[in-house]
Short mmCIF file of C-alpha atoms and ligand atoms in Angstrom, two decimals:
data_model
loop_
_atom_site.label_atom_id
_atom_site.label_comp_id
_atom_site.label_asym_id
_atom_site.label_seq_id
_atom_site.Cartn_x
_atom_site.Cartn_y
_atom_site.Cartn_z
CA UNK M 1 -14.58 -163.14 -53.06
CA UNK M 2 -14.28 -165.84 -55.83
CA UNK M 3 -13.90 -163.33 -58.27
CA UNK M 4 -10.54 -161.86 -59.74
CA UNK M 5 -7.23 -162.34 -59.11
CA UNK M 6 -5.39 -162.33 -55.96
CA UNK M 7 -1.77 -161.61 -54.92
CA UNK M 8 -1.29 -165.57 -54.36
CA UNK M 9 -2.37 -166.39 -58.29
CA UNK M 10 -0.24 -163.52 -59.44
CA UNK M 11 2.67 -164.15 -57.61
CA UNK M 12 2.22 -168.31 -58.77
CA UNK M 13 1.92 -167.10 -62.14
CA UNK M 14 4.60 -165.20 -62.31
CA UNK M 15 6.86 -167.90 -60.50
CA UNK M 16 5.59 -170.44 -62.96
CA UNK M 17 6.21 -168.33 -65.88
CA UNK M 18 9.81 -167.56 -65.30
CA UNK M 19 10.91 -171.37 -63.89
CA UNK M 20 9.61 -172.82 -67.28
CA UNK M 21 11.10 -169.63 -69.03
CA UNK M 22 14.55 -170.03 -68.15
CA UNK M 23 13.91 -173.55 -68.42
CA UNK M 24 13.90 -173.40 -71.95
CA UNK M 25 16.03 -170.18 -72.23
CA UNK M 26 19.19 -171.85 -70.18
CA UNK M 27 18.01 -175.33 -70.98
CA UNK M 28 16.76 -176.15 -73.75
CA UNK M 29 18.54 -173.51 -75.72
CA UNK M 30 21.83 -172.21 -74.26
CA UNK M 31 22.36 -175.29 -72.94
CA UNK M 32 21.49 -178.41 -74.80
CA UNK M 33 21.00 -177.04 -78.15
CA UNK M 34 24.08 -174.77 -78.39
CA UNK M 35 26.53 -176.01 -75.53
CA UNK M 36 26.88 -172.23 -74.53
CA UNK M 37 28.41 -173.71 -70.74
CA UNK M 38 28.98 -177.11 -69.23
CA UNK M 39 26.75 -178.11 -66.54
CA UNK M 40 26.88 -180.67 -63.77
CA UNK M 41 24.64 -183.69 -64.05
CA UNK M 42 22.07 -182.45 -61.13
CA UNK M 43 21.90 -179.21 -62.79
CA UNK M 44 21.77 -180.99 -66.43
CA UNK M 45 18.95 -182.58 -65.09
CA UNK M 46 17.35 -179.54 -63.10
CA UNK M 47 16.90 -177.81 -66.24
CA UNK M 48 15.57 -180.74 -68.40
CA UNK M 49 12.92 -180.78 -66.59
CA UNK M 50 12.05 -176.84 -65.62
CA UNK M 51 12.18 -176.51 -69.94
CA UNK M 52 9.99 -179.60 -70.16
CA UNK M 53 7.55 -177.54 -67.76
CA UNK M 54 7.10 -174.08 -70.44
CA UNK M 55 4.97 -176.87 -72.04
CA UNK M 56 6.68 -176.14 -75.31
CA UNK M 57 7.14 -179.85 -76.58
CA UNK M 58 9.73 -182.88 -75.76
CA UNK M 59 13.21 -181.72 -75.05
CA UNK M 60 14.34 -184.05 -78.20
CA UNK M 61 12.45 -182.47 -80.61
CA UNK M 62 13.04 -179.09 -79.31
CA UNK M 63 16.65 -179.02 -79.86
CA UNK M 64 16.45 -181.38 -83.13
CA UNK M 65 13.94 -178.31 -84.27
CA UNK M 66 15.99 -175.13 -83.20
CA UNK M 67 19.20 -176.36 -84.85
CA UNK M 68 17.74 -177.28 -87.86
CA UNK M 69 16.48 -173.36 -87.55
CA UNK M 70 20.17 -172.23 -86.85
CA UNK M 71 21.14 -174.43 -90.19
CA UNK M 72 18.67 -172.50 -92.44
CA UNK M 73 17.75 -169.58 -90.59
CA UNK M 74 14.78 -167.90 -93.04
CA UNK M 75 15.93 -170.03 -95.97
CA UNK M 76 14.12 -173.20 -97.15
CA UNK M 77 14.95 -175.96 -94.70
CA UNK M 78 13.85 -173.91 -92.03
CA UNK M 79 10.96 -174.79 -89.74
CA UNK M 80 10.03 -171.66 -88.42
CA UNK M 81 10.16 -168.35 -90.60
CA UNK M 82 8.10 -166.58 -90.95
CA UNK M 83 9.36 -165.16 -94.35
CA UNK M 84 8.27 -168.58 -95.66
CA UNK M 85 4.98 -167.36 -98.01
CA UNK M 86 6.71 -164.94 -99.17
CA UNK M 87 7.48 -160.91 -98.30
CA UNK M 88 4.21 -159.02 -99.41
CA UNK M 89 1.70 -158.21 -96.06
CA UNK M 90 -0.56 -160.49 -96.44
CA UNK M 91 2.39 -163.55 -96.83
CA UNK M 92 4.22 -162.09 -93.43
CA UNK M 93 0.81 -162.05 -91.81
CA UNK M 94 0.26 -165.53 -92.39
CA UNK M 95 4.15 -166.33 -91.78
CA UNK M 96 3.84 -164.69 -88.42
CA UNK M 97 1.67 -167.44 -87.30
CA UNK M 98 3.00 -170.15 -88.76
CA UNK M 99 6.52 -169.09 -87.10
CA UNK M 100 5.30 -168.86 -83.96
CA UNK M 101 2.77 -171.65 -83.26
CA UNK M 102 1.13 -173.25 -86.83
CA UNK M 103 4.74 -174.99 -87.04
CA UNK M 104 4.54 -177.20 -84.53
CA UNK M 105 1.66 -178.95 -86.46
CA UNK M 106 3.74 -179.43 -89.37
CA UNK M 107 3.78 -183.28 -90.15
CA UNK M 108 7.59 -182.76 -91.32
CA UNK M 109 9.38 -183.59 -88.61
CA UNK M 110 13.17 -182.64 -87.90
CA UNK M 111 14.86 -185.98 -88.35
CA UNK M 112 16.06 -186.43 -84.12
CA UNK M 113 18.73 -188.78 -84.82
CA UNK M 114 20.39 -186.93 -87.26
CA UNK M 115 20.11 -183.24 -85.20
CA UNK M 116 19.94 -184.05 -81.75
CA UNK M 117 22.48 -187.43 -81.09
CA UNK M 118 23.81 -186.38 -78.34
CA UNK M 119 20.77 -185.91 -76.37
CA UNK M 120 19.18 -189.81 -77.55
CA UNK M 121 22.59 -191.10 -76.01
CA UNK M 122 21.54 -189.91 -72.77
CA UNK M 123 19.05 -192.43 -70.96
CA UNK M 124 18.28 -190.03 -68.69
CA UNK M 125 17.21 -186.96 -70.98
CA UNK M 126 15.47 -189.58 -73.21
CA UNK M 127 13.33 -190.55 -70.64
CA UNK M 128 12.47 -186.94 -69.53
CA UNK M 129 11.54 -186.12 -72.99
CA UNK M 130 9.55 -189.27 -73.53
CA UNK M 131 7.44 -187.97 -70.37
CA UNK M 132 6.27 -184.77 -71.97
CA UNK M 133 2.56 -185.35 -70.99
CA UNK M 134 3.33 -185.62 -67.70
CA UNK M 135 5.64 -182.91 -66.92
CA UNK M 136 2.42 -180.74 -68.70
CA UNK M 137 0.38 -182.58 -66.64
CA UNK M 138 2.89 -181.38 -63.32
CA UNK M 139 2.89 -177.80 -64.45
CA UNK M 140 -0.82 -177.51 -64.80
CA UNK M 141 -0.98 -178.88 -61.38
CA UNK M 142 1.56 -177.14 -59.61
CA UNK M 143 -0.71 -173.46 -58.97
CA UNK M 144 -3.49 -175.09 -57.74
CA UNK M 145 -1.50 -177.69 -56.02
CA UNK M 146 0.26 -174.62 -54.21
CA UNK M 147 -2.39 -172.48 -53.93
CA UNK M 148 -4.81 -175.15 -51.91
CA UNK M 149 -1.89 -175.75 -49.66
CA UNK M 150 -1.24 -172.03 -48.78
CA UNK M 151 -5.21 -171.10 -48.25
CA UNK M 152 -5.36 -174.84 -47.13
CA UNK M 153 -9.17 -175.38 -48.79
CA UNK M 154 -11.03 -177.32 -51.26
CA UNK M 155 -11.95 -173.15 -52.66
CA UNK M 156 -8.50 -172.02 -52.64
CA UNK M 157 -7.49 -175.29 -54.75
CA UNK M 158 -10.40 -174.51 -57.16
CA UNK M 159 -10.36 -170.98 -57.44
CA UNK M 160 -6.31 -171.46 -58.36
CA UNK M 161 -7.49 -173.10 -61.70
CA UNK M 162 -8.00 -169.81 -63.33
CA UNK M 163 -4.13 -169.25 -62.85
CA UNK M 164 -3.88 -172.27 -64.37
CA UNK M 165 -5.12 -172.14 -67.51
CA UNK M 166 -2.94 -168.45 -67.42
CA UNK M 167 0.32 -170.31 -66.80
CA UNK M 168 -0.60 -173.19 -69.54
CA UNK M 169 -0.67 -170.52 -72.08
CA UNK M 170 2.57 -168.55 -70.75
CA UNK M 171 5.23 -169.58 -72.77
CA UNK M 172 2.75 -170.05 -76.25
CA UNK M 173 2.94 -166.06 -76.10
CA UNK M 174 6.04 -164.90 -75.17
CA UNK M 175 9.06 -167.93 -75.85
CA UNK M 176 7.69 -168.20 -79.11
CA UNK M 177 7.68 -164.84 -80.17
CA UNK M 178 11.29 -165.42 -80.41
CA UNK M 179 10.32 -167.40 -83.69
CA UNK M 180 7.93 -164.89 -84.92
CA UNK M 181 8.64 -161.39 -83.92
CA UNK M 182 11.86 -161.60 -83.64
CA UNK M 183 12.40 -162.98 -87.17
CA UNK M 184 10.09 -160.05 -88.65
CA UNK M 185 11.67 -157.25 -87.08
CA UNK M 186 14.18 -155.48 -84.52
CA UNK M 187 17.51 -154.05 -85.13
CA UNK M 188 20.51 -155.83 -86.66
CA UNK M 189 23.29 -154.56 -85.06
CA UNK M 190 25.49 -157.71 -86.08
CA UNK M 191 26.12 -159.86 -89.24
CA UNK M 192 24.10 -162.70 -89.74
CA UNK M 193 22.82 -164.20 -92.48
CA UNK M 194 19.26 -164.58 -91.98
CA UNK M 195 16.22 -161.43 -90.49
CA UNK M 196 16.94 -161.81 -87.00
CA UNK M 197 16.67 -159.11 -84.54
CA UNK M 198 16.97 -157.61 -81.25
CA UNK M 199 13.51 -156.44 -80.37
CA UNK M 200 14.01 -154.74 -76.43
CA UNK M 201 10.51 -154.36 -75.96
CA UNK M 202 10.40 -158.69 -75.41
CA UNK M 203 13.61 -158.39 -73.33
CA UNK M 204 12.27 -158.94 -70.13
CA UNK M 205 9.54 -161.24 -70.97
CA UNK M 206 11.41 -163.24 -73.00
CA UNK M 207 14.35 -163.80 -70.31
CA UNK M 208 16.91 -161.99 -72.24
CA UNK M 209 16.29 -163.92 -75.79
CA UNK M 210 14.88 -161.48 -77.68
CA UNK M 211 18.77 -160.00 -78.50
CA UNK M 212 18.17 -162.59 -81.03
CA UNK M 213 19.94 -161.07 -83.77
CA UNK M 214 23.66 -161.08 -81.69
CA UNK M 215 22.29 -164.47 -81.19
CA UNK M 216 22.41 -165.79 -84.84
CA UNK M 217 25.83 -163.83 -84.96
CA UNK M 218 27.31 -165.55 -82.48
CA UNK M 219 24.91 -168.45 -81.43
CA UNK M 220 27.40 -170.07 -78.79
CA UNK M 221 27.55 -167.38 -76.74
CA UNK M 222 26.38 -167.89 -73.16
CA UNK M 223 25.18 -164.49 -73.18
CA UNK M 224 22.75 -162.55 -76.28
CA UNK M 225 22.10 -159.26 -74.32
CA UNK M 226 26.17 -158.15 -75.17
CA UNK M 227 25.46 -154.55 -75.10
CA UNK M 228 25.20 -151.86 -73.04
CA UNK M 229 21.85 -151.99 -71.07
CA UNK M 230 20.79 -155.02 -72.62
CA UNK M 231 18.85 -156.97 -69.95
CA UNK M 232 19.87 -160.46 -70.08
CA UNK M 233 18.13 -162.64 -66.81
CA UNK M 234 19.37 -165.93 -68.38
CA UNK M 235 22.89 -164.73 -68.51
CA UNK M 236 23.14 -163.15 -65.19
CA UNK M 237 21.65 -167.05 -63.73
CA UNK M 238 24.52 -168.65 -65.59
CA UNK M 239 26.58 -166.16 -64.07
CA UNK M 240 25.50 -167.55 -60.60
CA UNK M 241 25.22 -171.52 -61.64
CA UNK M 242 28.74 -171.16 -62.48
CA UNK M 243 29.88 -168.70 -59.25
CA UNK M 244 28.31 -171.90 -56.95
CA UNK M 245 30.40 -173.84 -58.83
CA UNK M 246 27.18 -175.65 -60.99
CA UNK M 247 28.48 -174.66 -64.55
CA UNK M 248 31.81 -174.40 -66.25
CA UNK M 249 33.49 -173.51 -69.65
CA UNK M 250 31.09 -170.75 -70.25
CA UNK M 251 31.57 -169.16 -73.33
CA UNK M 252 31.08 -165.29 -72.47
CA UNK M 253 31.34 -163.52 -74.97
CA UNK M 254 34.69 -162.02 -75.72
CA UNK M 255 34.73 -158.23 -76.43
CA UNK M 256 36.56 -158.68 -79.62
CA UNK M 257 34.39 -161.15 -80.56
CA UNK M 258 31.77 -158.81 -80.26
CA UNK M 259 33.13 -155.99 -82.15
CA UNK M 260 34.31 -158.23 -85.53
CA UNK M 261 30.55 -159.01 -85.57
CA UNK M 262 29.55 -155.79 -85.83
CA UNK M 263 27.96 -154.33 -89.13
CA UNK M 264 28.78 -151.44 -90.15
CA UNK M 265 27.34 -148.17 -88.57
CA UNK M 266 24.72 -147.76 -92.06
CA UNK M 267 23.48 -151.02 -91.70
CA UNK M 268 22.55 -150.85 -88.38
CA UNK M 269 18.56 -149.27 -88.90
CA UNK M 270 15.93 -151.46 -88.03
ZN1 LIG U 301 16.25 -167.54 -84.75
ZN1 LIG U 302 19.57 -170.69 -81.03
#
């Protein structure tokens, strides 16, 4: 024993990976960055802090960030496209990585007070994204944490950590491929005026973002997986936050709203 992975560190991993996933899929970005549904204050708070556990930076700067990307989706201005060196192989290759992680190290920052105000007025989110260490610092600890209470032992707790390191890297991979992949390819089935796509294969993984390309078309909408088949786990929880009464004014999307931001049938190849 010692070696491998067992049920417990799967089934942690996967937990951990889908809490800070919709965190930041309901959160960070339906939510507070594009006011897709109202939410009460306990869940307003509830999903501050499952984003700030994906480990993907302070909830602030997050939203400052992504709407600054809505304002100048692949154009210059924006922080993450990865069209940005240009459209040859080599220049996409070295986009790709920018767009999804070499960003973040960017020294120009997305001004907060002028893209995020509404957030800084609230003490309570402030604080929360002022903590960001430790909420990293909770979400590294939570699989071992749980893991050494269910085999109750020093091993359990210390075999957990290679779960851990698994779970700090979740969201690096998949949530960000939003930025990356989904910028670079997919099909366009609706107008938008930047290279977004819907890319199916990231569907699940990504908690239903990946229909990224209805998402620039119609970025308020509560739901991006609008058509048929389109597996959407983030919409189908706000379904439920708002059935128990948690959320309210949901914008779902509207079927005629849907069809006028359609392209037309040739334009829809990938
Ligand atoms: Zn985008
Ligand atoms: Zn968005």
């Amino acid at each position: 024993m010692g070696v491998g992975v067992s049920w417990l560190d799967l089934g942690l991993m996967v937990a951990m990976y889908f809490i800070g996933c919709h965190g930041i899929t309901i959160g960070f970005h339906r939510y507070f960055t594009h006011g897709s549904f109202k939410a009460k204050r306990p869940l307003r708070i509830a999903l501050a802090v499952m984003g700030s556990l994906a480990v993907e930076g302070p909830l602030v700067r997050w939203v400052a960030d992504h709407r600054k990307h809505h304002k100048f989706s692949d154009a210059e201005g924006d922080p993450h496209s990865p069209w940005r060196f240009g459209e040859t192989v080599p220049a996409l290759m070295k986009g790709l990585w920018w767009a999804h992680i070499g960003w973040m190290f960017d020294e120009e920052r997305t001004p907060q007070h002028k893209y995020a105000p509404d957030l800084i007025k609230d003490p309570a989110l402030r604080a929360i994204s002022r903590q960001f260490v430790l909420w990293t610092v909770v979400s590294l600890a939570i699989p071992p944490l749980v893991g050494g209470l269910v085999t109750w032992s020093w091993w359990g707790r210390s075999r957990r950590s290679s779960g851990v390191r698994w779970c700090g890297w979740r969201c690096c991979t998949v949530t960000w491929s939003i930025n990356s992949i989904c910028h670079a390819v997919g099909k366009r089935p609706f107008k938008s005026r930047d290279r977004s796509g819907n890319v199916w294969w990231l569907a699940v993984l990504s908690c239903g973002e990946s229909w990224h390309n209805l998402h620039h078309a119609d970025p308020t909408s509560a739901r991006h997986g609008v058509l048929r088949g389109q597996v959407d786990s983030s919409a189908r929880l706000i379904r439920w936050f708002e059935k128990a009464g948690w959320a309210y004014d949901v914008r779902w999307p509207a079927k005629s709203r849907i069809e006028a931001r359609r392209q037309n049938v040739s334009a829809d190849a990938a």
